[in-house]
Every structure is written in C-alpha cells, then in structure tokens.
Amino acid sequence: YACAEGLLLPTMQDTGLAFLNATLDVKGPTRVGDTLHVVVEVVEMRLTSKGDRGLVRFANKVVNQRGEAVLEYNPLRLLKRK
C-alpha cells in the first residue's frame, strides 16, 4: 500500500486535499526484488456543495512484474477542481 501511494501521490500534488477512506484487499505477497506498478480507474465522481472541489473514488490495483494482482484498494479522496 505504501509503495502504491508513493507512486500515485505526486500526480495529485496540487489537487489532493484529503484521503477520506478506503477498503483494502491483499491478494498475494510481495517479495524483495518485485517490480510493482499501479493500475488506476476512476469509478465515481461528485461535486461537493462548495463546487470548487469534488469527491473521487478510485479502484487501484497493484500488479507485480508477473502481471499478478497483489493488492486492490479503493480510496475516496477530496480533490480540488482545476
């Protein structure tokens, strides 16, 4: 999880306001030497009452070099609108 968030957070550097919640499902082990990447899909978006920010739910899948999913989680974040 920490490695996945470290890969993703620079992409939200100017827009991320809050991490609200997530469910987390560990699918398999990660081992020393594994190469990981994160596949991200936006599954839900809605504006807040202020209108200058929105709630966005993602479906994140962490995949190793063999194409195996090792972790799936779906964070809900509060983001600034551009």
JSON list of N, CA and C in Angstrom, two decimals:
[
{"chain": "A", "resi": 1, "resn": "TYR", "atom": "N", "xyz": [0.82, -1.18, 0.00]},
{"chain": "A", "resi": 1, "resn": "TYR", "atom": "CA", "xyz": [0.00, 0.00, 0.00]},
{"chain": "A", "resi": 1, "resn": "TYR", "atom": "C", "xyz": [0.87, 1.26, 0.00]},
{"chain": "A", "resi": 2, "resn": "ALA", "atom": "N", "xyz": [1.87, 1.28, 0.85]},
{"chain": "A", "resi": 2, "resn": "ALA", "atom": "CA", "xyz": [2.73, 2.46, 0.94]},
{"chain": "A", "resi": 2, "resn": "ALA", "atom": "C", "xyz": [3.48, 2.70, -0.37]},
{"chain": "A", "resi": 3, "resn": "CYS", "atom": "N", "xyz": [3.95, 1.66, -1.00]},
{"chain": "A", "resi": 3, "resn": "CYS", "atom": "CA", "xyz": [4.63, 1.81, -2.29]},
{"chain": "A", "resi": 3, "resn": "CYS", "atom": "C", "xyz": [3.68, 2.33, -3.35]},
{"chain": "A", "resi": 4, "resn": "ALA", "atom": "N", "xyz": [2.46, 1.81, -3.38]},
{"chain": "A", "resi": 4, "resn": "ALA", "atom": "CA", "xyz": [1.47, 2.25, -4.37]},
{"chain": "A", "resi": 4, "resn": "ALA", "atom": "C", "xyz": [1.13, 3.73, -4.17]},
{"chain": "A", "resi": 5, "resn": "GLU", "atom": "N", "xyz": [0.90, 4.13, -2.94]},
{"chain": "A", "resi": 5, "resn": "GLU", "atom": "CA", "xyz": [0.58, 5.53, -2.67]},
{"chain": "A", "resi": 5, "resn": "GLU", "atom": "C", "xyz": [1.76, 6.43, -3.01]},
{"chain": "A", "resi": 6, "resn": "GLY", "atom": "N", "xyz": [2.97, 5.96, -2.78]},
{"chain": "A", "resi": 6, "resn": "GLY", "atom": "CA", "xyz": [4.16, 6.73, -3.14]},
{"chain": "A", "resi": 6, "resn": "GLY", "atom": "C", "xyz": [4.28, 6.95, -4.64]},
{"chain": "A", "resi": 7, "resn": "LEU", "atom": "N", "xyz": [3.80, 5.97, -5.43]},
{"chain": "A", "resi": 7, "resn": "LEU", "atom": "CA", "xyz": [3.81, 6.13, -6.88]},
{"chain": "A", "resi": 7, "resn": "LEU", "atom": "C", "xyz": [2.71, 7.10, -7.35]},
{"chain": "A", "resi": 8, "resn": "LEU", "atom": "N", "xyz": [1.59, 7.13, -6.65]},
{"chain": "A", "resi": 8, "resn": "LEU", "atom": "CA", "xyz": [0.44, 7.92, -7.09]},
{"chain": "A", "resi": 8, "resn": "LEU", "atom": "C", "xyz": [0.39, 9.35, -6.58]},
{"chain": "A", "resi": 9, "resn": "LEU", "atom": "N", "xyz": [0.85, 9.58, -5.38]},
{"chain": "A", "resi": 9, "resn": "LEU", "atom": "CA", "xyz": [0.67, 10.90, -4.77]},
{"chain": "A", "resi": 9, "resn": "LEU", "atom": "C", "xyz": [1.30, 12.06, -5.54]},
{"chain": "A", "resi": 10, "resn": "PRO", "atom": "N", "xyz": [2.44, 11.89, -6.19]},
{"chain": "A", "resi": 10, "resn": "PRO", "atom": "CA", "xyz": [2.96, 13.03, -6.97]},
{"chain": "A", "resi": 10, "resn": "PRO", "atom": "C", "xyz": [2.00, 13.49, -8.07]},
{"chain": "A", "resi": 11, "resn": "THR", "atom": "N", "xyz": [1.14, 12.62, -8.55]},
{"chain": "A", "resi": 11, "resn": "THR", "atom": "CA", "xyz": [0.18, 13.02, -9.58]},
{"chain": "A", "resi": 11, "resn": "THR", "atom": "C", "xyz": [-0.94, 13.88, -9.02]},
{"chain": "A", "resi": 12, "resn": "MET", "atom": "N", "xyz": [-1.12, 13.87, -7.69]},
{"chain": "A", "resi": 12, "resn": "MET", "atom": "CA", "xyz": [-2.17, 14.66, -7.04]},
{"chain": "A", "resi": 12, "resn": "MET", "atom": "C", "xyz": [-1.59, 15.78, -6.18]},
{"chain": "A", "resi": 13, "resn": "GLN", "atom": "N", "xyz": [-0.36, 16.13, -6.42]},
{"chain": "A", "resi": 13, "resn": "GLN", "atom": "CA", "xyz": [0.37, 17.07, -5.57]},
{"chain": "A", "resi": 13, "resn": "GLN", "atom": "C", "xyz": [-0.35, 18.41, -5.40]},
{"chain": "A", "resi": 14, "resn": "ASP", "atom": "N", "xyz": [-0.94, 18.95, -6.47]},
{"chain": "A", "resi": 14, "resn": "ASP", "atom": "CA", "xyz": [-1.58, 20.26, -6.39]},
{"chain": "A", "resi": 14, "resn": "ASP", "atom": "C", "xyz": [-3.08, 20.19, -6.16]},
{"chain": "A", "resi": 15, "resn": "THR", "atom": "N", "xyz": [-3.67, 19.01, -6.27]},
{"chain": "A", "resi": 15, "resn": "THR", "atom": "CA", "xyz": [-5.12, 18.92, -6.18]},
{"chain": "A", "resi": 15, "resn": "THR", "atom": "C", "xyz": [-5.62, 18.14, -4.98]},
{"chain": "A", "resi": 16, "resn": "GLY", "atom": "N", "xyz": [-4.81, 17.28, -4.40]},
{"chain": "A", "resi": 16, "resn": "GLY", "atom": "CA", "xyz": [-5.26, 16.45, -3.30]},
{"chain": "A", "resi": 16, "resn": "GLY", "atom": "C", "xyz": [-5.46, 17.24, -2.02]},
{"chain": "A", "resi": 17, "resn": "LEU", "atom": "N", "xyz": [-6.65, 17.13, -1.45]},
{"chain": "A", "resi": 17, "resn": "LEU", "atom": "CA", "xyz": [-6.96, 17.83, -0.20]},
{"chain": "A", "resi": 17, "resn": "LEU", "atom": "C", "xyz": [-7.08, 16.88, 0.99]},
{"chain": "A", "resi": 18, "resn": "ALA", "atom": "N", "xyz": [-7.70, 15.70, 0.77]},
{"chain": "A", "resi": 18, "resn": "ALA", "atom": "CA", "xyz": [-7.90, 14.79, 1.90]},
{"chain": "A", "resi": 18, "resn": "ALA", "atom": "C", "xyz": [-8.09, 13.36, 1.40]},
{"chain": "A", "resi": 19, "resn": "PHE", "atom": "N", "xyz": [-7.60, 12.42, 2.18]},
{"chain": "A", "resi": 19, "resn": "PHE", "atom": "CA", "xyz": [-7.85, 11.00, 1.99]},
{"chain": "A", "resi": 19, "resn": "PHE", "atom": "C", "xyz": [-8.95, 10.65, 2.99]},
{"chain": "A", "resi": 20, "resn": "LEU", "atom": "N", "xyz": [-10.12, 10.23, 2.51]},
{"chain": "A", "resi": 20, "resn": "LEU", "atom": "CA", "xyz": [-11.27, 10.06, 3.40]},
{"chain": "A", "resi": 20, "resn": "LEU", "atom": "C", "xyz": [-11.45, 8.62, 3.90]},
{"chain": "A", "resi": 21, "resn": "ASN", "atom": "N", "xyz": [-11.37, 7.64, 3.02]},
{"chain": "A", "resi": 21, "resn": "ASN", "atom": "CA", "xyz": [-11.45, 6.24, 3.47]},
{"chain": "A", "resi": 21, "resn": "ASN", "atom": "C", "xyz": [-11.06, 5.31, 2.33]},
{"chain": "A", "resi": 22, "resn": "ALA", "atom": "N", "xyz": [-10.96, 4.03, 2.64]},
{"chain": "A", "resi": 22, "resn": "ALA", "atom": "CA", "xyz": [-10.67, 3.02, 1.61]},
{"chain": "A", "resi": 22, "resn": "ALA", "atom": "C", "xyz": [-10.93, 1.64, 2.18]},
{"chain": "A", "resi": 23, "resn": "THR", "atom": "N", "xyz": [-11.26, 0.72, 1.31]},
{"chain": "A", "resi": 23, "resn": "THR", "atom": "CA", "xyz": [-11.21, -0.69, 1.67]},
{"chain": "A", "resi": 23, "resn": "THR", "atom": "C", "xyz": [-9.96, -1.25, 1.02]},
{"chain": "A", "resi": 24, "resn": "LEU", "atom": "N", "xyz": [-9.38, -2.26, 1.62]},
{"chain": "A", "resi": 24, "resn": "LEU", "atom": "CA", "xyz": [-8.10, -2.79, 1.17]},
{"chain": "A", "resi": 24, "resn": "LEU", "atom": "C", "xyz": [-8.20, -4.31, 1.14]},
{"chain": "A", "resi": 25, "resn": "ASP", "atom": "N", "xyz": [-7.78, -4.93, 0.04]},
{"chain": "A", "resi": 25, "resn": "ASP", "atom": "CA", "xyz": [-7.84, -6.38, -0.11]},
{"chain": "A", "resi": 25, "resn": "ASP", "atom": "C", "xyz": [-6.48, -6.87, -0.60]},
{"chain": "A", "resi": 26, "resn": "VAL", "atom": "N", "xyz": [-5.76, -7.57, 0.27]},
{"chain": "A", "resi": 26, "resn": "VAL", "atom": "CA", "xyz": [-4.46, -8.13, -0.09]},
{"chain": "A", "resi": 26, "resn": "VAL", "atom": "C", "xyz": [-4.70, -9.42, -0.87]},
{"chain": "A", "resi": 27, "resn": "LYS", "atom": "N", "xyz": [-4.21, -9.45, -2.11]},
{"chain": "A", "resi": 27, "resn": "LYS", "atom": "CA", "xyz": [-4.44, -10.60, -3.00]},
{"chain": "A", "resi": 27, "resn": "LYS", "atom": "C", "xyz": [-3.29, -11.60, -3.00]},
{"chain": "A", "resi": 28, "resn": "GLY", "atom": "N", "xyz": [-2.08, -11.13, -2.67]},
{"chain": "A", "resi": 28, "resn": "GLY", "atom": "CA", "xyz": [-0.93, -12.01, -2.70]},
{"chain": "A", "resi": 28, "resn": "GLY", "atom": "C", "xyz": [0.28, -11.32, -2.10]},
{"chain": "A", "resi": 29, "resn": "PRO", "atom": "N", "xyz": [1.37, -12.06, -1.93]},
{"chain": "A", "resi": 29, "resn": "PRO", "atom": "CA", "xyz": [2.56, -11.49, -1.31]},
{"chain": "A", "resi": 29, "resn": "PRO", "atom": "C", "xyz": [3.39, -10.64, -2.28]},
{"chain": "A", "resi": 30, "resn": "THR", "atom": "N", "xyz": [4.11, -9.70, -1.73]},
{"chain": "A", "resi": 30, "resn": "THR", "atom": "CA", "xyz": [5.16, -9.01, -2.47]},
{"chain": "A", "resi": 30, "resn": "THR", "atom": "C", "xyz": [6.48, -9.44, -1.85]},
{"chain": "A", "resi": 31, "resn": "ARG", "atom": "N", "xyz": [7.48, -9.56, -2.69]},
{"chain": "A", "resi": 31, "resn": "ARG", "atom": "CA", "xyz": [8.78, -10.05, -2.23]},
{"chain": "A", "resi": 31, "resn": "ARG", "atom": "C", "xyz": [9.87, -9.04, -2.58]},
{"chain": "A", "resi": 32, "resn": "VAL", "atom": "N", "xyz": [10.96, -9.11, -1.87]},
{"chain": "A", "resi": 32, "resn": "VAL", "atom": "CA", "xyz": [12.11, -8.26, -2.18]},
{"chain": "A", "resi": 32, "resn": "VAL", "atom": "C", "xyz": [12.49, -8.50, -3.63]},
{"chain": "A", "resi": 33, "resn": "GLY", "atom": "N", "xyz": [12.67, -7.43, -4.37]},
{"chain": "A", "resi": 33, "resn": "GLY", "atom": "CA", "xyz": [13.04, -7.53, -5.78]},
{"chain": "A", "resi": 33, "resn": "GLY", "atom": "C", "xyz": [11.87, -7.42, -6.73]},
{"chain": "A", "resi": 34, "resn": "ASP", "atom": "N", "xyz": [10.63, -7.48, -6.22]},
{"chain": "A", "resi": 34, "resn": "ASP", "atom": "CA", "xyz": [9.47, -7.33, -7.10]},
{"chain": "A", "resi": 34, "resn": "ASP", "atom": "C", "xyz": [9.43, -5.93, -7.68]},
{"chain": "A", "resi": 35, "resn": "THR", "atom": "N", "xyz": [8.94, -5.83, -8.90]},
{"chain": "A", "resi": 35, "resn": "THR", "atom": "CA", "xyz": [8.68, -4.55, -9.55]},
{"chain": "A", "resi": 35, "resn": "THR", "atom": "C", "xyz": [7.17, -4.36, -9.56]},
{"chain": "A", "resi": 36, "resn": "LEU", "atom": "N", "xyz": [6.71, -3.26, -8.98]},
{"chain": "A", "resi": 36, "resn": "LEU", "atom": "CA", "xyz": [5.28, -3.02, -8.84]},
{"chain": "A", "resi": 36, "resn": "LEU", "atom": "C", "xyz": [4.85, -1.83, -9.68]},
{"chain": "A", "resi": 37, "resn": "HIS", "atom": "N", "xyz": [3.64, -1.89, -10.18]},
{"chain": "A", "resi": 37, "resn": "HIS", "atom": "CA", "xyz": [3.00, -0.73, -10.77]},
{"chain": "A", "resi": 37, "resn": "HIS", "atom": "C", "xyz": [1.54, -0.71, -10.34]},
{"chain": "A", "resi": 38, "resn": "VAL", "atom": "N", "xyz": [0.90, 0.43, -10.52]},
{"chain": "A", "resi": 38, "resn": "VAL", "atom": "CA", "xyz": [-0.48, 0.60, -10.06]},
{"chain": "A", "resi": 38, "resn": "VAL", "atom": "C", "xyz": [-1.36, 0.93, -11.26]},
{"chain": "A", "resi": 39, "resn": "VAL", "atom": "N", "xyz": [-2.44, 0.19, -11.39]},
{"chain": "A", "resi": 39, "resn": "VAL", "atom": "CA", "xyz": [-3.46, 0.46, -12.40]},
{"chain": "A", "resi": 39, "resn": "VAL", "atom": "C", "xyz": [-4.59, 1.20, -11.69]},
{"chain": "A", "resi": 40, "resn": "VAL", "atom": "N", "xyz": [-4.93, 2.39, -12.20]},
{"chain": "A", "resi": 40, "resn": "VAL", "atom": "CA", "xyz": [-5.92, 3.24, -11.53]},
{"chain": "A", "resi": 40, "resn": "VAL", "atom": "C", "xyz": [-7.11, 3.47, -12.45]},
{"chain": "A", "resi": 41, "resn": "GLU", "atom": "N", "xyz": [-8.30, 3.37, -11.88]},
{"chain": "A", "resi": 41, "resn": "GLU", "atom": "CA", "xyz": [-9.52, 3.66, -12.60]},
{"chain": "A", "resi": 41, "resn": "GLU", "atom": "C", "xyz": [-10.40, 4.55, -11.73]},
{"chain": "A", "resi": 42, "resn": "VAL", "atom": "N", "xyz": [-10.93, 5.62, -12.29]},
{"chain": "A", "resi": 42, "resn": "VAL", "atom": "CA", "xyz": [-11.88, 6.46, -11.58]},
{"chain": "A", "resi": 42, "resn": "VAL", "atom": "C", "xyz": [-13.24, 5.77, -11.69]},
{"chain": "A", "resi": 43, "resn": "VAL", "atom": "N", "xyz": [-13.87, 5.48, -10.54]},
{"chain": "A", "resi": 43, "resn": "VAL", "atom": "CA", "xyz": [-15.14, 4.76, -10.57]},
{"chain": "A", "resi": 43, "resn": "VAL", "atom": "C", "xyz": [-16.32, 5.63, -10.12]},
{"chain": "A", "resi": 44, "resn": "GLU", "atom": "N", "xyz": [-16.04, 6.78, -9.48]},
{"chain": "A", "resi": 44, "resn": "GLU", "atom": "CA", "xyz": [-17.13, 7.65, -9.02]},
{"chain": "A", "resi": 44, "resn": "GLU", "atom": "C", "xyz": [-16.61, 9.06, -8.84]},
{"chain": "A", "resi": 45, "resn": "MET", "atom": "N", "xyz": [-17.39, 10.04, -9.26]},
{"chain": "A", "resi": 45, "resn": "MET", "atom": "CA", "xyz": [-17.04, 11.45, -9.05]},
{"chain": "A", "resi": 45, "resn": "MET", "atom": "C", "xyz": [-18.32, 12.21, -8.71]},
{"chain": "A", "resi": 46, "resn": "ARG", "atom": "N", "xyz": [-18.22, 13.13, -7.74]},
{"chain": "A", "resi": 46, "resn": "ARG", "atom": "CA", "xyz": [-19.34, 14.02, -7.46]},
{"chain": "A", "resi": 46, "resn": "ARG", "atom": "C", "xyz": [-18.82, 15.31, -6.85]},
{"chain": "A", "resi": 47, "resn": "LEU", "atom": "N", "xyz": [-19.48, 16.40, -7.18]},
{"chain": "A", "resi": 47, "resn": "LEU", "atom": "CA", "xyz": [-19.09, 17.70, -6.64]},
{"chain": "A", "resi": 47, "resn": "LEU", "atom": "C", "xyz": [-19.56, 17.84, -5.20]},
{"chain": "A", "resi": 48, "resn": "THR", "atom": "N", "xyz": [-18.81, 18.61, -4.42]},
{"chain": "A", "resi": 48, "resn": "THR", "atom": "CA", "xyz": [-19.27, 18.97, -3.09]},
{"chain": "A", "resi": 48, "resn": "THR", "atom": "C", "xyz": [-20.17, 20.19, -3.20]},
{"chain": "A", "resi": 49, "resn": "SER", "atom": "N", "xyz": [-20.78, 20.58, -2.11]},
{"chain": "A", "resi": 49, "resn": "SER", "atom": "CA", "xyz": [-21.69, 21.73, -2.13]},
{"chain": "A", "resi": 49, "resn": "SER", "atom": "C", "xyz": [-20.96, 23.03, -2.44]},
{"chain": "A", "resi": 50, "resn": "LYS", "atom": "N", "xyz": [-19.68, 23.10, -2.13]},
{"chain": "A", "resi": 50, "resn": "LYS", "atom": "CA", "xyz": [-18.90, 24.32, -2.43]},
{"chain": "A", "resi": 50, "resn": "LYS", "atom": "C", "xyz": [-18.63, 24.46, -3.93]},
{"chain": "A", "resi": 51, "resn": "GLY", "atom": "N", "xyz": [-18.60, 23.37, -4.66]},
{"chain": "A", "resi": 51, "resn": "GLY", "atom": "CA", "xyz": [-18.42, 23.42, -6.10]},
{"chain": "A", "resi": 51, "resn": "GLY", "atom": "C", "xyz": [-16.99, 23.55, -6.59]},
{"chain": "A", "resi": 52, "resn": "ASP", "atom": "N", "xyz": [-16.07, 23.92, -5.71]},
{"chain": "A", "resi": 52, "resn": "ASP", "atom": "CA", "xyz": [-14.67, 24.06, -6.14]},
{"chain": "A", "resi": 52, "resn": "ASP", "atom": "C", "xyz": [-13.85, 22.82, -5.81]},
{"chain": "A", "resi": 53, "resn": "ARG", "atom": "N", "xyz": [-14.52, 21.79, -5.34]},
{"chain": "A", "resi": 53, "resn": "ARG", "atom": "CA", "xyz": [-13.86, 20.53, -5.01]},
{"chain": "A", "resi": 53, "resn": "ARG", "atom": "C", "xyz": [-14.82, 19.38, -5.24]},
{"chain": "A", "resi": 54, "resn": "GLY", "atom": "N", "xyz": [-14.28, 18.20, -5.28]},
{"chain": "A", "resi": 54, "resn": "GLY", "atom": "CA", "xyz": [-15.13, 17.04, -5.53]},
{"chain": "A", "resi": 54, "resn": "GLY", "atom": "C", "xyz": [-14.63, 15.81, -4.81]},
{"chain": "A", "resi": 55, "resn": "LEU", "atom": "N", "xyz": [-15.53, 14.85, -4.65]},
{"chain": "A", "resi": 55, "resn": "LEU", "atom": "CA", "xyz": [-15.18, 13.55, -4.08]},
{"chain": "A", "resi": 55, "resn": "LEU", "atom": "C", "xyz": [-14.96, 12.59, -5.23]},
{"chain": "A", "resi": 56, "resn": "VAL", "atom": "N", "xyz": [-13.85, 11.89, -5.19]},
{"chain": "A", "resi": 56, "resn": "VAL", "atom": "CA", "xyz": [-13.50, 10.97, -6.27]},
{"chain": "A", "resi": 56, "resn": "VAL", "atom": "C", "xyz": [-13.11, 9.63, -5.65]},
{"chain": "A", "resi": 57, "resn": "ARG", "atom": "N", "xyz": [-13.77, 8.57, -6.13]},
{"chain": "A", "resi": 57, "resn": "ARG", "atom": "CA", "xyz": [-13.43, 7.21, -5.69]},
{"chain": "A", "resi": 57, "resn": "ARG", "atom": "C", "xyz": [-12.67, 6.53, -6.82]},
{"chain": "A", "resi": 58, "resn": "PHE", "atom": "N", "xyz": [-11.56, 5.91, -6.47]},
{"chain": "A", "resi": 58, "resn": "PHE", "atom": "CA", "xyz": [-10.70, 5.21, -7.42]},
{"chain": "A", "resi": 58, "resn": "PHE", "atom": "C", "xyz": [-10.74, 3.71, -7.14]},
{"chain": "A", "resi": 59, "resn": "ALA", "atom": "N", "xyz": [-10.46, 2.92, -8.16]},
{"chain": "A", "resi": 59, "resn": "ALA", "atom": "CA", "xyz": [-10.20, 1.48, -8.00]},
{"chain": "A", "resi": 59, "resn": "ALA", "atom": "C", "xyz": [-8.74, 1.29, -8.38]},
{"chain": "A", "resi": 60, "resn": "ASN", "atom": "N", "xyz": [-7.91, 1.03, -7.38]},
{"chain": "A", "resi": 60, "resn": "ASN", "atom": "CA", "xyz": [-6.47, 0.88, -7.59]},
{"chain": "A", "resi": 60, "resn": "ASN", "atom": "C", "xyz": [-6.09, -0.59, -7.47]},
{"chain": "A", "resi": 61, "resn": "LYS", "atom": "N", "xyz": [-5.31, -1.07, -8.44]},
{"chain": "A", "resi": 61, "resn": "LYS", "atom": "CA", "xyz": [-4.83, -2.45, -8.42]},
{"chain": "A", "resi": 61, "resn": "LYS", "atom": "C", "xyz": [-3.31, -2.41, -8.52]},
{"chain": "A", "resi": 62, "resn": "VAL", "atom": "N", "xyz": [-2.64, -3.00, -7.54]},
{"chain": "A", "resi": 62, "resn": "VAL", "atom": "CA", "xyz": [-1.18, -3.09, -7.54]},
{"chain": "A", "resi": 62, "resn": "VAL", "atom": "C", "xyz": [-0.80, -4.42, -8.17]},
{"chain": "A", "resi": 63, "resn": "VAL", "atom": "N", "xyz": [0.05, -4.35, -9.20]},
{"chain": "A", "resi": 63, "resn": "VAL", "atom": "CA", "xyz": [0.39, -5.52, -10.00]},
{"chain": "A", "resi": 63, "resn": "VAL", "atom": "C", "xyz": [1.91, -5.70, -9.99]},
{"chain": "A", "resi": 64, "resn": "ASN", "atom": "N", "xyz": [2.35, -6.95, -9.87]},
{"chain": "A", "resi": 64, "resn": "ASN", "atom": "CA", "xyz": [3.80, -7.22, -9.89]},
{"chain": "A", "resi": 64, "resn": "ASN", "atom": "C", "xyz": [4.29, -7.47, -11.31]},
{"chain": "A", "resi": 65, "resn": "GLN", "atom": "N", "xyz": [5.56, -7.76, -11.45]},
{"chain": "A", "resi": 65, "resn": "GLN", "atom": "CA", "xyz": [6.18, -7.93, -12.77]},
{"chain": "A", "resi": 65, "resn": "GLN", "atom": "C", "xyz": [5.66, -9.15, -13.52]},
{"chain": "A", "resi": 66, "resn": "ARG", "atom": "N", "xyz": [5.01, -10.06, -12.84]},
{"chain": "A", "resi": 66, "resn": "ARG", "atom": "CA", "xyz": [4.43, -11.25, -13.49]},
{"chain": "A", "resi": 66, "resn": "ARG", "atom": "C", "xyz": [2.97, -11.01, -13.90]},
{"chain": "A", "resi": 67, "resn": "GLY", "atom": "N", "xyz": [2.46, -9.78, -13.68]},
{"chain": "A", "resi": 67, "resn": "GLY", "atom": "CA", "xyz": [1.08, -9.46, -14.03]},
{"chain": "A", "resi": 67, "resn": "GLY", "atom": "C", "xyz": [0.07, -9.92, -13.00]},
{"chain": "A", "resi": 68, "resn": "GLU", "atom": "N", "xyz": [0.56, -10.32, -11.82]},
{"chain": "A", "resi": 68, "resn": "GLU", "atom": "CA", "xyz": [-0.33, -10.79, -10.75]},
{"chain": "A", "resi": 68, "resn": "GLU", "atom": "C", "xyz": [-0.77, -9.62, -9.88]},
{"chain": "A", "resi": 69, "resn": "ALA", "atom": "N", "xyz": [-2.07, -9.52, -9.61]},
{"chain": "A", "resi": 69, "resn": "ALA", "atom": "CA", "xyz": [-2.56, -8.50, -8.68]},
{"chain": "A", "resi": 69, "resn": "ALA", "atom": "C", "xyz": [-2.17, -8.91, -7.27]},
{"chain": "A", "resi": 70, "resn": "VAL", "atom": "N", "xyz": [-1.49, -8.02, -6.54]},
{"chain": "A", "resi": 70, "resn": "VAL", "atom": "CA", "xyz": [-1.08, -8.33, -5.17]},
{"chain": "A", "resi": 70, "resn": "VAL", "atom": "C", "xyz": [-1.87, -7.52, -4.15]},
{"chain": "A", "resi": 71, "resn": "LEU", "atom": "N", "xyz": [-2.54, -6.44, -4.60]},
{"chain": "A", "resi": 71, "resn": "LEU", "atom": "CA", "xyz": [-3.31, -5.60, -3.70]},
{"chain": "A", "resi": 71, "resn": "LEU", "atom": "C", "xyz": [-4.36, -4.85, -4.51]},
{"chain": "A", "resi": 72, "resn": "GLU", "atom": "N", "xyz": [-5.56, -4.75, -3.96]},
{"chain": "A", "resi": 72, "resn": "GLU", "atom": "CA", "xyz": [-6.60, -3.91, -4.55]},
{"chain": "A", "resi": 72, "resn": "GLU", "atom": "C", "xyz": [-7.18, -3.04, -3.45]},
{"chain": "A", "resi": 73, "resn": "TYR", "atom": "N", "xyz": [-7.34, -1.76, -3.73]},
{"chain": "A", "resi": 73, "resn": "TYR", "atom": "CA", "xyz": [-7.97, -0.86, -2.77]},
{"chain": "A", "resi": 73, "resn": "TYR", "atom": "C", "xyz": [-8.69, 0.25, -3.50]},
{"chain": "A", "resi": 74, "resn": "ASN", "atom": "N", "xyz": [-9.66, 0.87, -2.81]},
{"chain": "A", "resi": 74, "resn": "ASN", "atom": "CA", "xyz": [-10.48, 1.89, -3.47]},
{"chain": "A", "resi": 74, "resn": "ASN", "atom": "C", "xyz": [-10.59, 3.15, -2.60]},
{"chain": "A", "resi": 75, "resn": "PRO", "atom": "N", "xyz": [-9.60, 4.02, -2.68]},
{"chain": "A", "resi": 75, "resn": "PRO", "atom": "CA", "xyz": [-9.61, 5.23, -1.87]},
{"chain": "A", "resi": 75, "resn": "PRO", "atom": "C", "xyz": [-10.67, 6.23, -2.32]},
{"chain": "A", "resi": 76, "resn": "LEU", "atom": "N", "xyz": [-11.24, 6.92, -1.35]},
{"chain": "A", "resi": 76, "resn": "LEU", "atom": "CA", "xyz": [-12.11, 8.06, -1.61]},
{"chain": "A", "resi": 76, "resn": "LEU", "atom": "C", "xyz": [-11.33, 9.30, -1.21]},
{"chain": "A", "resi": 77, "resn": "ARG", "atom": "N", "xyz": [-11.15, 10.21, -2.16]},
{"chain": "A", "resi": 77, "resn": "ARG", "atom": "CA", "xyz": [-10.34, 11.40, -1.92]},
{"chain": "A", "resi": 77, "resn": "ARG", "atom": "C", "xyz": [-11.15, 12.66, -2.19]},
{"chain": "A", "resi": 78, "resn": "LEU", "atom": "N", "xyz": [-10.81, 13.71, -1.46]},
{"chain": "A", "resi": 78, "resn": "LEU", "atom": "CA", "xyz": [-11.35, 15.04, -1.71]},
{"chain": "A", "resi": 78, "resn": "LEU", "atom": "C", "xyz": [-10.30, 15.78, -2.53]},
{"chain": "A", "resi": 79, "resn": "LEU", "atom": "N", "xyz": [-10.69, 16.23, -3.74]},
{"chain": "A", "resi": 79, "resn": "LEU", "atom": "CA", "xyz": [-9.75, 16.88, -4.65]},
{"chain": "A", "resi": 79, "resn": "LEU", "atom": "C", "xyz": [-10.26, 18.27, -5.05]},
{"chain": "A", "resi": 80, "resn": "LYS", "atom": "N", "xyz": [-9.31, 19.18, -5.27]},
{"chain": "A", "resi": 80, "resn": "LYS", "atom": "CA", "xyz": [-9.65, 20.49, -5.81]},
{"chain": "A", "resi": 80, "resn": "LYS", "atom": "C", "xyz": [-9.96, 20.34, -7.28]},
{"chain": "A", "resi": 81, "resn": "ARG", "atom": "N", "xyz": [-10.93, 21.13, -7.76]},
{"chain": "A", "resi": 81, "resn": "ARG", "atom": "CA", "xyz": [-11.19, 21.17, -9.20]},
{"chain": "A", "resi": 81, "resn": "ARG", "atom": "C", "xyz": [-10.24, 22.13, -9.86]},
{"chain": "A", "resi": 82, "resn": "LYS", "atom": "N", "xyz": [-9.87, 21.84, -11.07]},
{"chain": "A", "resi": 82, "resn": "LYS", "atom": "CA", "xyz": [-8.97, 22.72, -11.82]},
{"chain": "A", "resi": 82, "resn": "LYS", "atom": "C", "xyz": [-9.77, 23.66, -12.67]}
]
